[in-house]
CSV table of C-alpha atoms and ligand atoms in Angstrom, one decimal:
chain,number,residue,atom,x,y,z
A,1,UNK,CA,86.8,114.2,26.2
A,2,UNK,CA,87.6,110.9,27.9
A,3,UNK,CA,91.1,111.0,26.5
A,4,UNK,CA,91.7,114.4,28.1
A,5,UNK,CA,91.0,112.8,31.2
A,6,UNK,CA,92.5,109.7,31.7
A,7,UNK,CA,95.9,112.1,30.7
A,8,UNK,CA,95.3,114.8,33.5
A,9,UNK,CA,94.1,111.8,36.1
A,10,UNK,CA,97.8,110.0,35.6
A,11,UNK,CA,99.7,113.3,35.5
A,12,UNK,CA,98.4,114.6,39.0
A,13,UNK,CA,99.3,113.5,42.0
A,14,UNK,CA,97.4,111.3,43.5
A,15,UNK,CA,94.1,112.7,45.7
A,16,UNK,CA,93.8,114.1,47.9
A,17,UNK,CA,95.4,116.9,46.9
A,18,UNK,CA,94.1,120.8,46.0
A,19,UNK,CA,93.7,121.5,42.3
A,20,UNK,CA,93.2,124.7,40.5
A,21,UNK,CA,91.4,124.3,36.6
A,22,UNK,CA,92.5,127.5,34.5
A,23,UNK,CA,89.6,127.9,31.7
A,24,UNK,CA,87.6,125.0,32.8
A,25,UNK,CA,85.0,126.1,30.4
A,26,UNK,CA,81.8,123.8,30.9
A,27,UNK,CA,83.2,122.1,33.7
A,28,UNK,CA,83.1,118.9,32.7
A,29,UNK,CA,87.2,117.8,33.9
A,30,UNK,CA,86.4,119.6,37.0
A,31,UNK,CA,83.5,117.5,37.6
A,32,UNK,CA,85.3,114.4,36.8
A,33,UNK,CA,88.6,115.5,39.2
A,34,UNK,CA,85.9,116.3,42.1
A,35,UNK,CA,84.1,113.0,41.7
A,36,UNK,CA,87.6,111.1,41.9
A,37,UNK,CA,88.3,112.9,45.2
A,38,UNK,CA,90.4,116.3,44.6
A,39,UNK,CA,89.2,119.6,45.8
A,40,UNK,CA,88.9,121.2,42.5
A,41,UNK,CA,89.1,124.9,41.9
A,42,UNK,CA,87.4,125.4,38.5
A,43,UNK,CA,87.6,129.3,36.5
A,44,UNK,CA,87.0,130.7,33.4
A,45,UNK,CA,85.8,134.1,33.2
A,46,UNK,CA,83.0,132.5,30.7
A,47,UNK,CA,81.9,129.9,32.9
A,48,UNK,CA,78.4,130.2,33.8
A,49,UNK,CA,77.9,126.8,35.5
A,50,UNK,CA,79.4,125.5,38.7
A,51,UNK,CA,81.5,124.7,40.0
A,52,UNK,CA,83.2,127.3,37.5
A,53,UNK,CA,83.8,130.6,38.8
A,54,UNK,CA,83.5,133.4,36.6
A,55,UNK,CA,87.1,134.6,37.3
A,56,UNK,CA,89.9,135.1,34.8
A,57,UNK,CA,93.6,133.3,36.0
A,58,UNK,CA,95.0,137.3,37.2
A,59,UNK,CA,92.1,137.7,39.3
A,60,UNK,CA,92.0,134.8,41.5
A,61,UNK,CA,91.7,135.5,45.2
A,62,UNK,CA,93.3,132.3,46.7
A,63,UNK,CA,96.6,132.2,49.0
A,64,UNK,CA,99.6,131.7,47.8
A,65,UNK,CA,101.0,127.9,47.3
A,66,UNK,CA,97.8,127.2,48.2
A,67,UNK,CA,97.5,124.4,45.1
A,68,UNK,CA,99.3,121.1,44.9
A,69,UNK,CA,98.7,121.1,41.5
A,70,UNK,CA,97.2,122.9,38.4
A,71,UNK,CA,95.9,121.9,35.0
A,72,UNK,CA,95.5,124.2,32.0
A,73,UNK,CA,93.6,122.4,28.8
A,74,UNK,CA,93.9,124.9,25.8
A,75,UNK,CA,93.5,127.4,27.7
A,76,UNK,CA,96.8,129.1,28.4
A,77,UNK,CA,97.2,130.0,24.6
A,78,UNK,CA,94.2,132.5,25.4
A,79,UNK,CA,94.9,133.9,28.7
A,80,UNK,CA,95.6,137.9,29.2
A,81,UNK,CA,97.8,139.4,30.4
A,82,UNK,CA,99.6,136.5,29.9
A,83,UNK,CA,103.0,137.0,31.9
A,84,UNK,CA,100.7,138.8,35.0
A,85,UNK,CA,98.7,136.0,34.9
A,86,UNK,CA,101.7,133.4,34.7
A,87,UNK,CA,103.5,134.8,37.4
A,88,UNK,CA,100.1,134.6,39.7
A,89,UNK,CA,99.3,131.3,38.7
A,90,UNK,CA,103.3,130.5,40.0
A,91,UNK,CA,102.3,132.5,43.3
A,92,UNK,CA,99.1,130.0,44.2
A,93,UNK,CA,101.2,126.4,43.4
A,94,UNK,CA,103.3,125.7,46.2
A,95,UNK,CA,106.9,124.5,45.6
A,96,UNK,CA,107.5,121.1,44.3
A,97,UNK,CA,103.8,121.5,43.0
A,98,UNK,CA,102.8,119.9,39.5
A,99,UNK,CA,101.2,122.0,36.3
A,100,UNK,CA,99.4,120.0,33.9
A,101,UNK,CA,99.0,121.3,30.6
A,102,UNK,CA,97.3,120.4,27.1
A,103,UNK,CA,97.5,123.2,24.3
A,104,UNK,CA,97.0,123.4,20.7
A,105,UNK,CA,100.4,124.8,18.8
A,106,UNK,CA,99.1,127.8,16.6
A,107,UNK,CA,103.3,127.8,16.0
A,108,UNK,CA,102.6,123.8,13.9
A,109,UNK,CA,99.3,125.2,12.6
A,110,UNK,CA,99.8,125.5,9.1
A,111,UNK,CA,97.2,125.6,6.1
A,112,UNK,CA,97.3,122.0,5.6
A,113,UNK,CA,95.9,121.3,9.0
A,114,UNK,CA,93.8,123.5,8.4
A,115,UNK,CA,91.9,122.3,5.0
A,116,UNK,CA,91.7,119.2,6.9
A,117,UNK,CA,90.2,120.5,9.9
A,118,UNK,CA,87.6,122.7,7.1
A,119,UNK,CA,87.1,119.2,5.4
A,120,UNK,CA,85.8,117.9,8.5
A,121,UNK,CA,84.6,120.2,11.2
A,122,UNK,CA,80.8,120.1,12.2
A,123,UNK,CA,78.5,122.3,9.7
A,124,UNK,CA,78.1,125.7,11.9
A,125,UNK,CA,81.3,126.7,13.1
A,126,UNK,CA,82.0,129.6,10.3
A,127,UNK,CA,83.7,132.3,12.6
A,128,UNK,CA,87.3,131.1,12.1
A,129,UNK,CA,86.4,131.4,8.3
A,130,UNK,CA,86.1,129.5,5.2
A,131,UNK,CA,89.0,129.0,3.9
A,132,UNK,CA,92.6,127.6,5.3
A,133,UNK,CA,94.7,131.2,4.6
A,134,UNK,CA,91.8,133.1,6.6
A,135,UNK,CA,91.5,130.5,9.4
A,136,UNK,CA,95.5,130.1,10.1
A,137,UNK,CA,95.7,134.1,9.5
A,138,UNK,CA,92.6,134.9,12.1
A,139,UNK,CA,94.2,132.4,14.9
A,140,UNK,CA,97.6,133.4,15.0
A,141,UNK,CA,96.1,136.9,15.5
A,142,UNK,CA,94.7,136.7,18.7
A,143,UNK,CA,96.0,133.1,20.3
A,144,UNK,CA,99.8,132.7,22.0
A,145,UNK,CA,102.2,130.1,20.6
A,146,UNK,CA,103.3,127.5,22.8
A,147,UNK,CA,106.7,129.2,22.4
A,148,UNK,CA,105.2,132.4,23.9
A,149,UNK,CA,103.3,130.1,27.0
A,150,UNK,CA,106.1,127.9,27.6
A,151,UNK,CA,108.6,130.9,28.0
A,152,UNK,CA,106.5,132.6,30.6
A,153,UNK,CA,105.7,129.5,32.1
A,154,UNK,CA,109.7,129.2,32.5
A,155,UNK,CA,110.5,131.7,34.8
A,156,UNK,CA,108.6,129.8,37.6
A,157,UNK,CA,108.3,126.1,36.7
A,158,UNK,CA,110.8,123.7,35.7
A,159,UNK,CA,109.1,122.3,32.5
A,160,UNK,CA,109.9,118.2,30.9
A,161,UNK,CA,109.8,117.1,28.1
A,162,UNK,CA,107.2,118.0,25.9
A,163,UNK,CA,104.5,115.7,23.9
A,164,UNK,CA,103.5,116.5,20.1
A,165,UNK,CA,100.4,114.4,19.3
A,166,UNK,CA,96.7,115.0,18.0
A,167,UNK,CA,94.6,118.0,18.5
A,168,UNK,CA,92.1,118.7,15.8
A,169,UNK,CA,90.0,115.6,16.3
A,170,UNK,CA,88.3,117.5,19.3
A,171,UNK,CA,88.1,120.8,17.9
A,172,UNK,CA,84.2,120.9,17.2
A,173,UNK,CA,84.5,117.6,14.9
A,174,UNK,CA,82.4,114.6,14.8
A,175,UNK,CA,83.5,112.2,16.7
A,176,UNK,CA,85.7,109.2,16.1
A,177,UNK,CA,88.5,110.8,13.9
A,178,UNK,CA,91.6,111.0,16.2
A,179,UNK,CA,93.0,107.8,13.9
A,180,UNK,CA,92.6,109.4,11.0
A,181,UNK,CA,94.4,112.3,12.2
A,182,UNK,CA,96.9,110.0,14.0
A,183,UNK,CA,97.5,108.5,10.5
A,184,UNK,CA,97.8,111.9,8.3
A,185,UNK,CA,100.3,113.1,10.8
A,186,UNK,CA,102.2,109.8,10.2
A,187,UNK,CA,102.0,110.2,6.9
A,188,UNK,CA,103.1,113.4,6.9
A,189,UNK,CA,100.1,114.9,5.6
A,190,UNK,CA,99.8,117.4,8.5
A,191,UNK,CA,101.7,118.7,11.7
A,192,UNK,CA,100.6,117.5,15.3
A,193,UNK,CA,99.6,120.6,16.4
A,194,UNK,CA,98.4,118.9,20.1
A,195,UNK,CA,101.0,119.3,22.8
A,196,UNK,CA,101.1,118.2,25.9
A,197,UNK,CA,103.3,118.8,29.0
A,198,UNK,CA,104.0,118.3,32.8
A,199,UNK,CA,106.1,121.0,34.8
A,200,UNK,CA,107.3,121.7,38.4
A,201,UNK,CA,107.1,124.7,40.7
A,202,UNK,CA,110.2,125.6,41.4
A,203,UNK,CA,111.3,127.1,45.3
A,204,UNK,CA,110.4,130.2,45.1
B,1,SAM,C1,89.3,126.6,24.1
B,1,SAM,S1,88.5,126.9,25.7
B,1,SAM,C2,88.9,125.4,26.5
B,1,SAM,C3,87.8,125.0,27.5
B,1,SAM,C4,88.1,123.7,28.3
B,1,SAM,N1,89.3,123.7,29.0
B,1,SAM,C5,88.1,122.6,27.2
B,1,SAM,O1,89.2,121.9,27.1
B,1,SAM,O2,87.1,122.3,26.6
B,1,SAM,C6,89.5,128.1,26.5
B,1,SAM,C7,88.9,128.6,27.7
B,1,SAM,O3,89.9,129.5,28.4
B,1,SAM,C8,89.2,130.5,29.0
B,1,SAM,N2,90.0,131.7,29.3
B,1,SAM,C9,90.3,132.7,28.6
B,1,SAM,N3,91.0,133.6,29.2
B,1,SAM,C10,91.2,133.1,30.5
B,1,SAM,C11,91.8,133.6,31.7
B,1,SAM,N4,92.5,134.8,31.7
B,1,SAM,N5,91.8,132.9,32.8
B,1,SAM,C12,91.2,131.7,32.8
B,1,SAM,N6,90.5,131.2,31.7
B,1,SAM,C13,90.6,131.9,30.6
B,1,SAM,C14,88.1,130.9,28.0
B,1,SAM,O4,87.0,131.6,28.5
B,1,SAM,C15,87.7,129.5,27.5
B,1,SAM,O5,86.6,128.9,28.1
């Protein structure tokens, strides 16, 4: 997503600089950061394409503060184990180096955003369930909060602020409906469940 993007391009330093992608998935951010001059680092232990490697985040094989930077989009709410892996993702970014992260708040998910994400998710995607009570009840089984992430994430990096905004637009939608989810979470209709924030390696 283009948005996506343009939001990890401003957050990271500028290139060049060494960039490890945690749960690149398809590839397609890593692509982008290559082609704007980073040397990109792209895993997923499901990726299948390069320049993913088929690695999970604990079983990287890089030196340590090797990175200058790192960028996590929802992805960190999945990974296990997740305070191993924190703690070697904190090993391979160097002091004073930047972590980029976008994640979905399971914590804000609540059965309202959910009926709206069944009302309008592409025909096909049945495995969360049918119904809001089964999909809120089936994520928040397997998925970390941000609370969870961010406390890990806090023994190593000095996080900022956090920001709340859209997520369910680009969670297997059509396209074109991150107003009208800007607008029902203005309204009050649902929670922003998108959040998004930068943090800093701190000396080791
Ligand atoms: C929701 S997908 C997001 C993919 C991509 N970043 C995107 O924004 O479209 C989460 C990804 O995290 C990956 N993942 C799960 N556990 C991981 C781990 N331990 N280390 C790295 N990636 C992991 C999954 O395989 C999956 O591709």
């Amino acid at each position: 997503v283009s948005d996506v993007i343009a939001y990890v391009r401003k957050a990271l330093p500028p290139p060049p600089a060494r960039v490890l992608e945690i749960g690149a998935g398809d590839g397609d951010l890593a692509r982008a950061l290559a082609d704007a001059g980073y040397d990109v680092v792209a895993i997923d232990p499901a990726g299948t394409v390069p320049p993913v490697e088929p690695v999970a985040l604990l079983e990287i094989s890089e030196a340590d503060g090797s990175f200058d930077a790192a960028v996590a989009c929802v992805s960190l709410h999945h990974v296990e184990p997740l305070r191993e892996s924190c703690a070697r993702l904190a090993e391979v970014v160097r002091p004073g180096g930047r972590l980029i992260v976008d994640e979905f708040d399971i914590d804000r998910f609540d059965q309202r955003a959910a009926q709206w994400w069944l009302d309008r998710r592409m025909a096909g995607d049945d495995h969360h369930g049918n119904d809001a009570v089964t999909v809120v009840d089936r994520l928040r089984d397997h998925i970390h909060p941000v609370s969870v992430v961010t406390a890990e994430l806090e023994r190593w990096f000095e996080l900022d602020d956090p920001r709340r905004d859209t997520y369910l637009y680009r969670w297997n939608m059509p396209g074109g409906l991150e107003p009208a989810e800007r607008d029902a979470i203005a309204s009050g209709a649902i929670p922003a469940t998108g959040i998004r924030f930068t943090a800093t390696r701190t000396a080791a």
